[in-house]
Tab-separated table of C-alpha atoms in Angstrom:
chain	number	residue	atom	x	y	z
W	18	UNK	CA	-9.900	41.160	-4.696
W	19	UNK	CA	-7.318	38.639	-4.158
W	20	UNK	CA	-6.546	38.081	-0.005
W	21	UNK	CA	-4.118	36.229	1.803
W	22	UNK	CA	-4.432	34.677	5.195
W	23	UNK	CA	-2.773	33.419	7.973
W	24	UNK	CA	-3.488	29.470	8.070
W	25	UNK	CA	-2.207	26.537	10.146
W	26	UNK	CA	1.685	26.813	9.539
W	27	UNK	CA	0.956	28.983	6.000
W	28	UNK	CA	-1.451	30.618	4.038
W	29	UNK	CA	-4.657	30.858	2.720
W	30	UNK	CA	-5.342	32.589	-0.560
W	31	UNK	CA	-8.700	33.311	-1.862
W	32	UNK	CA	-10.586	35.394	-4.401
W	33	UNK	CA	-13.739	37.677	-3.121
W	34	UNK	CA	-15.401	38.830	-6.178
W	35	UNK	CA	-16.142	42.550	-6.972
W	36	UNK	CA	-19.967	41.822	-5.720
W	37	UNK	CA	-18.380	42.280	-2.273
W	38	UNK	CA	-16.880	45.055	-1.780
W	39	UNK	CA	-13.739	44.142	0.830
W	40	UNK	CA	-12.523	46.446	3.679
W	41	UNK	CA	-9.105	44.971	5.141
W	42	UNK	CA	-8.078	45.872	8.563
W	43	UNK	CA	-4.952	44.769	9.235
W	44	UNK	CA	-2.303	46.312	12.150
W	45	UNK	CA	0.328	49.057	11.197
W	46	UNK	CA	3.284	47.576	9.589
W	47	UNK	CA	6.181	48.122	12.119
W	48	UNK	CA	9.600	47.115	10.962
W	49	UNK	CA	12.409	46.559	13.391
W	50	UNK	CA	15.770	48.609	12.790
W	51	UNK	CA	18.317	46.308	14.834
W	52	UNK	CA	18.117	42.116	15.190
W	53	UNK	CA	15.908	41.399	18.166
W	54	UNK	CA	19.107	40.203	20.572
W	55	UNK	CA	19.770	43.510	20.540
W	56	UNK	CA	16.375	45.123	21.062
W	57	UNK	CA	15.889	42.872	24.123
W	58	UNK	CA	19.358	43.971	25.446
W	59	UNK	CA	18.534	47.771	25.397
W	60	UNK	CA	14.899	47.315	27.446
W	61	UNK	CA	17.021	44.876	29.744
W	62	UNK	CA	20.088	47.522	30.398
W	63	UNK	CA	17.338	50.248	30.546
W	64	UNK	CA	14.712	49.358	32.259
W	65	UNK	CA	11.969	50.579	34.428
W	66	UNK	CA	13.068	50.460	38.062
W	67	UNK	CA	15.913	48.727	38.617
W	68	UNK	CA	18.063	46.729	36.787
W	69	UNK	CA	17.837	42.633	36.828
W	70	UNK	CA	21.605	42.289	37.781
W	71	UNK	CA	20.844	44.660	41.172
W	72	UNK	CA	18.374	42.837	41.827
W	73	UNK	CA	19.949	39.515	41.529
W	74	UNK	CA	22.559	40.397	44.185
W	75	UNK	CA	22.505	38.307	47.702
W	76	UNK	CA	20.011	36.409	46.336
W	77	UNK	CA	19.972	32.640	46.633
W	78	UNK	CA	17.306	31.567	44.114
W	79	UNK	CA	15.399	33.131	41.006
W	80	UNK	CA	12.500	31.847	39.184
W	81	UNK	CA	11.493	32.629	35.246
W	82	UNK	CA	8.003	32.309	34.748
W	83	UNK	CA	8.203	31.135	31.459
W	84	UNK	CA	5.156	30.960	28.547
W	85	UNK	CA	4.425	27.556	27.311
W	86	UNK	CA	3.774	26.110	23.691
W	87	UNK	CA	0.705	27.654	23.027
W	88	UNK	CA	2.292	31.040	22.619
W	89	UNK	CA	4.762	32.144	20.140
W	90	UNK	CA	6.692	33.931	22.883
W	91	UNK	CA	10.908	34.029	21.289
W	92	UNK	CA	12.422	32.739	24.592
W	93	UNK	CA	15.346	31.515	22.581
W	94	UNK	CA	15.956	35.474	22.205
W	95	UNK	CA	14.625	36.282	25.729
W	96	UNK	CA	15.922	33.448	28.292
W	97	UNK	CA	19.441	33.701	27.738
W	98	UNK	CA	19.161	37.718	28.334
W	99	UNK	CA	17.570	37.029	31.748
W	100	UNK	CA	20.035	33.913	32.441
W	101	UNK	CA	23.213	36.510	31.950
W	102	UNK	CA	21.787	39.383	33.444
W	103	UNK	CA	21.477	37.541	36.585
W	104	UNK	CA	24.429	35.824	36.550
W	105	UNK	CA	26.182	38.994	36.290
W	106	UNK	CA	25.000	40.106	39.437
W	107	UNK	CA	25.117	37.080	41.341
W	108	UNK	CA	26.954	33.568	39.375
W	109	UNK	CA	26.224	31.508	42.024
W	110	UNK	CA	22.500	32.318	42.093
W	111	UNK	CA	20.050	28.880	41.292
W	112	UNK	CA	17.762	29.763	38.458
W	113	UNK	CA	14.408	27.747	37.931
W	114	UNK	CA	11.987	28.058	34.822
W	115	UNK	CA	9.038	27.781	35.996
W	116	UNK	CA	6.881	26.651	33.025
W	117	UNK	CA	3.161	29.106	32.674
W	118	UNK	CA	1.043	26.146	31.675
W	119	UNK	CA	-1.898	28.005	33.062
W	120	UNK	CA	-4.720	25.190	32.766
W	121	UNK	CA	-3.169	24.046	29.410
W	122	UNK	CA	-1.100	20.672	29.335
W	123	UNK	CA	2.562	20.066	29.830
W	124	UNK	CA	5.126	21.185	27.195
W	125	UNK	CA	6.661	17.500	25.704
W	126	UNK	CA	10.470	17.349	25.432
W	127	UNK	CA	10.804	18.304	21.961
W	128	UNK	CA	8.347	21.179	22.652
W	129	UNK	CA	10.484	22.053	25.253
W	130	UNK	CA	13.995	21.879	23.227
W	131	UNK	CA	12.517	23.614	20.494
W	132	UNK	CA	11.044	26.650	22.327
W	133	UNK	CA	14.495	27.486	24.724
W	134	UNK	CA	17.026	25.468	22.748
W	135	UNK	CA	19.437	22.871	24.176
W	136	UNK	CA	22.031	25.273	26.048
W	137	UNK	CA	19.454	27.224	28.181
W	138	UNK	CA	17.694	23.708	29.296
W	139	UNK	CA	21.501	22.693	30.363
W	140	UNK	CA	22.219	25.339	32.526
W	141	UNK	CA	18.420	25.345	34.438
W	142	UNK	CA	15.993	23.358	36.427
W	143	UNK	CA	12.510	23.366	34.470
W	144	UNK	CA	9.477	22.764	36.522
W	145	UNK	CA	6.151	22.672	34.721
W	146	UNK	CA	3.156	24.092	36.390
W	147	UNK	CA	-0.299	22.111	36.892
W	148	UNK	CA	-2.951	23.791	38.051
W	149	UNK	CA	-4.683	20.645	39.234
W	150	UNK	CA	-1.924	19.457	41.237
W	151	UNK	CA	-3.353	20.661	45.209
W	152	UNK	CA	-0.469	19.687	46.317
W	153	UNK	CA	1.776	21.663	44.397
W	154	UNK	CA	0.349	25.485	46.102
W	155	UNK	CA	0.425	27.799	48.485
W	156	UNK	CA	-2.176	30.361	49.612
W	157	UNK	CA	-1.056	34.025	49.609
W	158	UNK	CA	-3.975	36.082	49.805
W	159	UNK	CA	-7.413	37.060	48.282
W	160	UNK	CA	-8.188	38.721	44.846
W	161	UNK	CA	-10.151	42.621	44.871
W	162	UNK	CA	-13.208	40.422	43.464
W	163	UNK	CA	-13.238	38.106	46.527
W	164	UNK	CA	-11.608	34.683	45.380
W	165	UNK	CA	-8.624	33.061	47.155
W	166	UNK	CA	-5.317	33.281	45.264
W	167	UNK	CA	-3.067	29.971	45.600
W	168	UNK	CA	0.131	30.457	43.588
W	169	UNK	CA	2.493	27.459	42.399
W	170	UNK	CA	5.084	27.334	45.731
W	171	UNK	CA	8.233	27.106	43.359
W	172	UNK	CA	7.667	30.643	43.138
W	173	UNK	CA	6.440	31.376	46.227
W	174	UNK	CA	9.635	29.900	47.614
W	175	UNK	CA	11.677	31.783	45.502
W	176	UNK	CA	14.504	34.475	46.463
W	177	UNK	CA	13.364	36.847	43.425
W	178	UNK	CA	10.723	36.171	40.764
W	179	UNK	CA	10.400	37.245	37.358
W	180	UNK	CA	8.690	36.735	34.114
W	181	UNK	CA	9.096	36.419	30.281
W	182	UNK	CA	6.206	36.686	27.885
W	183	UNK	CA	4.614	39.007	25.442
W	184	UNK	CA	2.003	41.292	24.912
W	185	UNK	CA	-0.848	41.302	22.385
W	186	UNK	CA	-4.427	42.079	22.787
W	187	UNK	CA	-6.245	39.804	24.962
W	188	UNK	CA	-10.663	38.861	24.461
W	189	UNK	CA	-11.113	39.713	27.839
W	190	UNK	CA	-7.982	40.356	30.139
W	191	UNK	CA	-7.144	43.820	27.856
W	192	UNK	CA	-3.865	42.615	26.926
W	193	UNK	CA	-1.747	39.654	27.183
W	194	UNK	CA	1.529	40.155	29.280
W	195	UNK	CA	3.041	41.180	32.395
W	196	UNK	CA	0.740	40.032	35.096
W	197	UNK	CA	-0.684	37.253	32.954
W	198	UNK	CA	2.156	35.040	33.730
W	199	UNK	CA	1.380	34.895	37.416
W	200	UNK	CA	-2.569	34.349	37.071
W	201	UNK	CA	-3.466	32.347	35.292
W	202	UNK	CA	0.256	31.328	34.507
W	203	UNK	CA	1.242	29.451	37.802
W	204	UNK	CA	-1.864	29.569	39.974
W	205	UNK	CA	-4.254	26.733	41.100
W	206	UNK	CA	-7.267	25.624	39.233
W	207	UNK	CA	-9.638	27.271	41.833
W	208	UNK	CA	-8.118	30.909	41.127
W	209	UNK	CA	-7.969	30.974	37.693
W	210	UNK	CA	-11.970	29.568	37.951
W	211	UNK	CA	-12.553	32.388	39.716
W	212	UNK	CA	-10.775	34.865	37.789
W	213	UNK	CA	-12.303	33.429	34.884
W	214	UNK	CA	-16.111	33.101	36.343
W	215	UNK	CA	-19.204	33.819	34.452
W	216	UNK	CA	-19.953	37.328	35.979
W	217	UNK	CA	-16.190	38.192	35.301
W	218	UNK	CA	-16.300	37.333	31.895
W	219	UNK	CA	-19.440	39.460	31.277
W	220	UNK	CA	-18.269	42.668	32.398
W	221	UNK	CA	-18.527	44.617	29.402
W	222	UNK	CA	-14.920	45.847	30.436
W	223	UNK	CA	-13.548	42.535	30.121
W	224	UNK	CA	-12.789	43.006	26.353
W	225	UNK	CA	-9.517	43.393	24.481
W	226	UNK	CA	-7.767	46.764	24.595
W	227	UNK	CA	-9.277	47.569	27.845
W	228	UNK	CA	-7.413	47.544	31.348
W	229	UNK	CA	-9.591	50.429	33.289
W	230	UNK	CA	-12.216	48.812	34.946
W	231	UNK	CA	-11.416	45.254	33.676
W	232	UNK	CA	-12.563	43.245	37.063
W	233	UNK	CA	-10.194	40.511	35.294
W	234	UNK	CA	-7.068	42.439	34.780
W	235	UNK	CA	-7.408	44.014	38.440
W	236	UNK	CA	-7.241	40.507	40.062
W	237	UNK	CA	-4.753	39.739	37.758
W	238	UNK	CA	-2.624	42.981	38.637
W	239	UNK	CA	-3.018	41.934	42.479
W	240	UNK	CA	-2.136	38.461	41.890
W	241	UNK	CA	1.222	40.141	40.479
W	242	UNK	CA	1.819	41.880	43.496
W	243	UNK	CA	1.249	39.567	46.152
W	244	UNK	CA	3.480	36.898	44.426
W	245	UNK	CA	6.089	39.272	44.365
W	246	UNK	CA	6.604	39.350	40.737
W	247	UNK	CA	10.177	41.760	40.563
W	248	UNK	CA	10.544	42.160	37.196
W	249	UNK	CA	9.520	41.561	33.759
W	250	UNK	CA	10.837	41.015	30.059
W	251	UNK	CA	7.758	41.264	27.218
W	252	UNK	CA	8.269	41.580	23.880
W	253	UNK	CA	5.767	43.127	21.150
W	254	UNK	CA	5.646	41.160	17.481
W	255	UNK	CA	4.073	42.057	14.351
W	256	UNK	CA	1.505	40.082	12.357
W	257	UNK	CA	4.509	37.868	11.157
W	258	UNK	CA	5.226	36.959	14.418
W	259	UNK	CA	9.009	39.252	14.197
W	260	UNK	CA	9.839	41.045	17.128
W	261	UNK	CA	9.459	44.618	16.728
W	262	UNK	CA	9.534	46.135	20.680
W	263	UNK	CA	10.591	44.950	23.886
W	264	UNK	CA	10.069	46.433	27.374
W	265	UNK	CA	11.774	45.344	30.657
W	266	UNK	CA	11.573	46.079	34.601
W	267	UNK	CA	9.001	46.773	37.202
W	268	UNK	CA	5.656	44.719	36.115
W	269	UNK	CA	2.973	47.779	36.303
W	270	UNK	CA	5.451	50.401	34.329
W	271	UNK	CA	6.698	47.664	31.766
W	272	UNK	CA	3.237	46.009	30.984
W	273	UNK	CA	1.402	49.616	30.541
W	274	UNK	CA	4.128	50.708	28.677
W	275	UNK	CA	4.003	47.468	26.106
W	276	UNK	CA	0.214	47.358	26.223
W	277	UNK	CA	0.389	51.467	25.065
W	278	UNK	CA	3.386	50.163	22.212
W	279	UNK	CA	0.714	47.067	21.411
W	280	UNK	CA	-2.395	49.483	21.635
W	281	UNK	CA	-0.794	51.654	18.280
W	282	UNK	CA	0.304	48.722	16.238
W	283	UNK	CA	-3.121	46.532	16.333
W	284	UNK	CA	-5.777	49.252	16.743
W	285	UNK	CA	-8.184	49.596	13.947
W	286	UNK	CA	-11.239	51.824	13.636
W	287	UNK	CA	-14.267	50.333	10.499
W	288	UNK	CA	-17.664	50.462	10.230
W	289	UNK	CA	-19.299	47.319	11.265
W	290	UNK	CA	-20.630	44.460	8.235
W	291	UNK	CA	-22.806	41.599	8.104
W	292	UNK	CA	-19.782	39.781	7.035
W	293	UNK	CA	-16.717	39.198	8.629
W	294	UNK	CA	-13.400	36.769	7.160
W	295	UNK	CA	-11.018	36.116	9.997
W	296	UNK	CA	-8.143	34.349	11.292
W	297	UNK	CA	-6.544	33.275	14.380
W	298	UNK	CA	-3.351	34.201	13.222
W	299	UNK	CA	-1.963	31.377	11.957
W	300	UNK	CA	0.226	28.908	14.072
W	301	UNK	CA	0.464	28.326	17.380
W	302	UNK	CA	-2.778	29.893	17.829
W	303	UNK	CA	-4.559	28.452	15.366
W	304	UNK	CA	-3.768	24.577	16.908
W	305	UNK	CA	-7.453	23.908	18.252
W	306	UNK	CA	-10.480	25.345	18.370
W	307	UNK	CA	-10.371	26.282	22.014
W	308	UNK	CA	-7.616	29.176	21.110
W	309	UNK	CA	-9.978	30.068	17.895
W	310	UNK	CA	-12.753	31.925	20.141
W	311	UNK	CA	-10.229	34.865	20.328
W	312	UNK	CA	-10.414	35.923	16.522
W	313	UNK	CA	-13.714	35.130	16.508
W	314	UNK	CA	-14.422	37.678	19.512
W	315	UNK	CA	-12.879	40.451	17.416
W	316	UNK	CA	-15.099	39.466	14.555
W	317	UNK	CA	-18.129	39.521	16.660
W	318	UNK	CA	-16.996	43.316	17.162
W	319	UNK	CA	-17.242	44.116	13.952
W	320	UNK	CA	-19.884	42.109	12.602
W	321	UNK	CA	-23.291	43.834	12.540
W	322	UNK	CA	-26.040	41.670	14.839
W	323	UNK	CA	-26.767	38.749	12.857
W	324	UNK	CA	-24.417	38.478	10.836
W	325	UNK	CA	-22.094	35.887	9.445
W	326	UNK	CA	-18.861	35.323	11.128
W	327	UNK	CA	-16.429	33.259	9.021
W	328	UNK	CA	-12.922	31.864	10.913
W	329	UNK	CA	-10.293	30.465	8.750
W	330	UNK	CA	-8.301	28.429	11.359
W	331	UNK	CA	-6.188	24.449	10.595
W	332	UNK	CA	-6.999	22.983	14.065
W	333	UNK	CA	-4.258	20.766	13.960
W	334	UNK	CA	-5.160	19.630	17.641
W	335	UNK	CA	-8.723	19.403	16.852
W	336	UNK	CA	-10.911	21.290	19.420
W	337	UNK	CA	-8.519	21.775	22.186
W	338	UNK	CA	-10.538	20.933	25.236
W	339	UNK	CA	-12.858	18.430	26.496
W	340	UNK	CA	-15.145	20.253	28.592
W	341	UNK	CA	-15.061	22.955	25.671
W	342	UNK	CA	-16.469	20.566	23.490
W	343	UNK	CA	-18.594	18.420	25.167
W	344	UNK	CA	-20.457	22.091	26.613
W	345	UNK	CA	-21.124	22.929	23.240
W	346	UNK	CA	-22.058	19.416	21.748
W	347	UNK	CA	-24.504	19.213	24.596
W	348	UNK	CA	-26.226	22.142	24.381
W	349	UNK	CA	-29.591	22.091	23.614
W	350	UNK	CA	-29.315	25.657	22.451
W	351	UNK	CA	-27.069	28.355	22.318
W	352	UNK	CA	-29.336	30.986	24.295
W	353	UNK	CA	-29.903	27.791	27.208
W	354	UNK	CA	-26.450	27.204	27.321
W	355	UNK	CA	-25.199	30.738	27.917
W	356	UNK	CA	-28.612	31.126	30.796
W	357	UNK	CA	-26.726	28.116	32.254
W	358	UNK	CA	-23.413	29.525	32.890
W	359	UNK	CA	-24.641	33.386	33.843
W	360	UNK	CA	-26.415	31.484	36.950
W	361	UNK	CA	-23.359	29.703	37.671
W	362	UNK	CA	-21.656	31.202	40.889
W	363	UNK	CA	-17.894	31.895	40.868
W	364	UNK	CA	-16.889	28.876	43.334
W	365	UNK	CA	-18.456	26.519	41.192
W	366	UNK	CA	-16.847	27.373	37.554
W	367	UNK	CA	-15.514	24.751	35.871
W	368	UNK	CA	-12.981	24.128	33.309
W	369	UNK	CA	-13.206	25.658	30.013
W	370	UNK	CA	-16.415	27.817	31.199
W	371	UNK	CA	-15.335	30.985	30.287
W	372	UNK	CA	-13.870	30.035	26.464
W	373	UNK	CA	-17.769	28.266	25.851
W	374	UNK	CA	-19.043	31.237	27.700
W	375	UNK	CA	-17.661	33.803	25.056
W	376	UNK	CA	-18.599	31.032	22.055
W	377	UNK	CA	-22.134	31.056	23.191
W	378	UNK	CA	-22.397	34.664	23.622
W	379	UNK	CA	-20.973	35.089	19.931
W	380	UNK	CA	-23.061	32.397	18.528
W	381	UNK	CA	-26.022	34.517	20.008
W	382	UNK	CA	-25.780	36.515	18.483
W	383	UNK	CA	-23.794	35.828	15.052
W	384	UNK	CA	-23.685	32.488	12.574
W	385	UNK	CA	-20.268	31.054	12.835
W	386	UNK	CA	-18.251	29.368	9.395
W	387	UNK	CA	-14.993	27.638	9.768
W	388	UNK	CA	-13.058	27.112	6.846
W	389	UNK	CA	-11.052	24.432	8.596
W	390	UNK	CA	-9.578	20.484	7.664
W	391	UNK	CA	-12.438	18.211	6.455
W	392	UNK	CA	-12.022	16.156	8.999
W	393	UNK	CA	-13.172	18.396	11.569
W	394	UNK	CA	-16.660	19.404	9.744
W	395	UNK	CA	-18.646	16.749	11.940
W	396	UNK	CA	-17.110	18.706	15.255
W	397	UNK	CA	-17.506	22.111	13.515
W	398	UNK	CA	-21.344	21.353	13.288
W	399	UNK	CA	-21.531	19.518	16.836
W	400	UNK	CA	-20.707	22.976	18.068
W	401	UNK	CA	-23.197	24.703	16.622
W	402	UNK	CA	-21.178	26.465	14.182
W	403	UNK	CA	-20.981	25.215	10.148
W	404	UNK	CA	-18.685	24.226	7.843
W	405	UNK	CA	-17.184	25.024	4.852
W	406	UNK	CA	-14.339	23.481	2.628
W	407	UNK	CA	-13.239	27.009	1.045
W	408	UNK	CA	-13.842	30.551	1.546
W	409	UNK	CA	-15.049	30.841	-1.519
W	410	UNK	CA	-18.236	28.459	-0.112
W	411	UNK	CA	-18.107	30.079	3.436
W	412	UNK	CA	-18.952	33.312	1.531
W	413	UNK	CA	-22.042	31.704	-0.663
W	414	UNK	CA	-22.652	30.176	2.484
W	415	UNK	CA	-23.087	33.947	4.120
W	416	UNK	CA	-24.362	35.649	1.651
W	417	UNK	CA	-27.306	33.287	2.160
W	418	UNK	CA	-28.123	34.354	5.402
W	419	UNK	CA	-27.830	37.518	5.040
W	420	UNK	CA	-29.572	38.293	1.913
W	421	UNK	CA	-26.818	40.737	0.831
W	422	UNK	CA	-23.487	40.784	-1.115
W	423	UNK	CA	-22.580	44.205	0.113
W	424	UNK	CA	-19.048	44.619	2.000
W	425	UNK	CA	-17.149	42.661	3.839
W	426	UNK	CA	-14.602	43.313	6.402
W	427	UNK	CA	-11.314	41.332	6.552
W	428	UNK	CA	-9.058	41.214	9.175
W	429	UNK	CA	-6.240	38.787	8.533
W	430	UNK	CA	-5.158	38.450	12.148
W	431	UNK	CA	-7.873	38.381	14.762
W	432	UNK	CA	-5.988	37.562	17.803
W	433	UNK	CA	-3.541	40.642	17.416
W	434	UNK	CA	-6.387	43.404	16.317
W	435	UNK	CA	-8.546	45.610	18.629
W	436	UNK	CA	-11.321	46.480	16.400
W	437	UNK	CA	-13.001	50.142	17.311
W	438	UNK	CA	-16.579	50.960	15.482
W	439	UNK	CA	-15.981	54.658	13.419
């Protein structure tokens, strides 16, 4: 069977031989009727709750959490919506974007230009969050699981605050979305540590698709709240990255409603295999390694205990985190490494924790392949996972260790699927 894959800023294409037997689970093909100005205007002039221009009047000041780089988020489509809706019911009101680098680094000018286009970055002021910057934060209250919630005081300050983004599924936080912009979006490092501590992260509800019970998403949902988060425009795109749904308006109505719109387009039900091929969608979020962790969590749901995980991914920005790395590279073992961070306490998380938390506890239990740039096999390895030039050798490479060439399961996009076992 011939496959295709999403890879770096194209494709993979590959061959799997009729030994292996290939199940593909890819999301629902969902094809938008109308250009997607137009699907953002009809969420935006009905909305849930209020519209953005009522809201706008007598206010002084707005702030647009923005995404950054790192996701493919069509603010081109989506910024100048919000800019005219408020204008209409206020012109004189100051609008800020307020740039959701969560703990990622700055967006660079180009970066910048190329993700809200010259005429929106005329008419705005852009601020760019750091999460390290103390000085930058105010505190406004304390997350259900116990941790202090500092928020970035450009929004704090502001008149009326809302929020761009878009919904997929998330590996722990359920979905992406809605409340997502405000933590980890804008908050200080010491909240999103918390948010994102060991015990957290285990939960066996902190897993894409899943909101109820999801210690994670409630703080998250809070955080919302007590920033004051007024409204919200999220979009839903398909597995070519084309925008197929958008929802607008109060934060809990809009995000449940996307997450439910999300929930039928990426929801797959298979039988678990020793072998899974994935992906990490392509570009942006195939850049580094860090970002890779989420396809590899949805393979780890469908891969059978011991099995053979193989990620496809370019890594264009190598591994995408220090403290990432260096956790893994370090590690004396896998099984040490993830004893390590389950005794760490919440106050004393540190960066990158939770993405080598969820590596380890994959690499547990499953052998990891990366079909990835040649340069990157000595990194590959120093992270306890292997390396492979093709998928043609990733698969020798598996059937190996696994003593079989029975099925294999393929799912093209890992980042945007919610596996469920039949």
């Amino acid at each position: 069977m011939d496959i295709t894959l999403p890879y770096g800023r194209g494709h993979l294409t590959a061959e799997i031989g009729p030994a292996h037997p290939v199940r593909l689970l890819q999301n629902q093909e969902h094809f938008a009727e109308r250009p997607p100005e137009e699907i953002i205007r009809e969420a935006m002039t009905h909305p849930f709750g209020e519209r953005l221009s009522t809201l706008a009047s007598g206010k002084k000041s707005a702030v647009i959490i923005a995404s950054d780089h790192t996701r493919p988020v069509p603010s081109r489509w989506i910024l100048p919506q919000l800019l005219q809706e408020l204008r209409q019911g206020n012109p004189q009101i100051a609008v800020t974007i307020l740039i959701a680098c969560g703990c990622h680094r700055e967006m660079t000018p180009h970066e910048l230009e190329t993700k809200f286009g010259a005429e929106v970055l005329k008419s705005v002021s852009i601020v760019q969050h750091d999460c390290r910057r103390e000085e930058d934060f105010v505190e406004i209250g304390t997350l259900p699981s116990g941790g202090t919630l500092k928020i970035n005081q450009v929004a704090a300050k502001a008149d009326l605050l809302l929020a761009e983004g878009f919904i997929e599924p998330h590996f722990f936080a359920g979905f992406s979305g809605g409340r997502k912009s405000v933590l980890p979006g804008i908050s200080a490092r010491e909240s999103i540590f918390w948010n994102h501590s060991a015990g957290m992260i285990a939960n066996p509800c902190a897993r894409a698709g899943v909101l109820e019970h999801n210690p994670i998403h409630a703080d998250m949902e809070a955080a919302a709240d007590m920033a004051g988060l007024a409204f919200v425009c999220n979009v839903i795109l398909d597995k070519e990255k084309r925008l197929v749904a958008a929802v607008a308006g109060s934060p809990q109505q809009t995000h449940r409603a996307g997450c439910e719109i999300s929930r039928q387009m990426t929801q797959v039900k298979g039988k678990r295999t020793p072998i899974v091929i994935t992906t990490n969608g392509g570009y942006p979020l195939d850049q580094n390694l860090y970002q890779c962790v989420k396809g590899m969590a949805t393979a780890a749901e469908a891969c059978t205990p011991g099995g053979v995980i193989i990620l496809c991914a370019a890594c264009e920005d190598g591994h995408g985190g220090a403290h990432f790395y260096q956790a893994l590279k370090e590690a004396a073992s896998i099984p040490e490494l993830l004893d390590k961070i389950q005794k760490t306490p919440p106050e004393q998380t540190t960066a990158d924790q939770w993405q080598y938390q969820i590596l380890a506890r994959i690499l547990k239990q499953h052998s990891v392949i990366m079909v990835t740039r040649p340069e990157l096999e000595k990194m590959v390895c120093e992270m306890h996972m292997e390396y492979a030039p093709d998928l043609e050798s990733a698969i020798e490479m598996a059937d190996r260790k696994v003593g079989t060439t029975g099925e294999i399961t393929v799912i093209p996009d890992g980042v945007s699927t919610i596996f469920c076992a039949e």
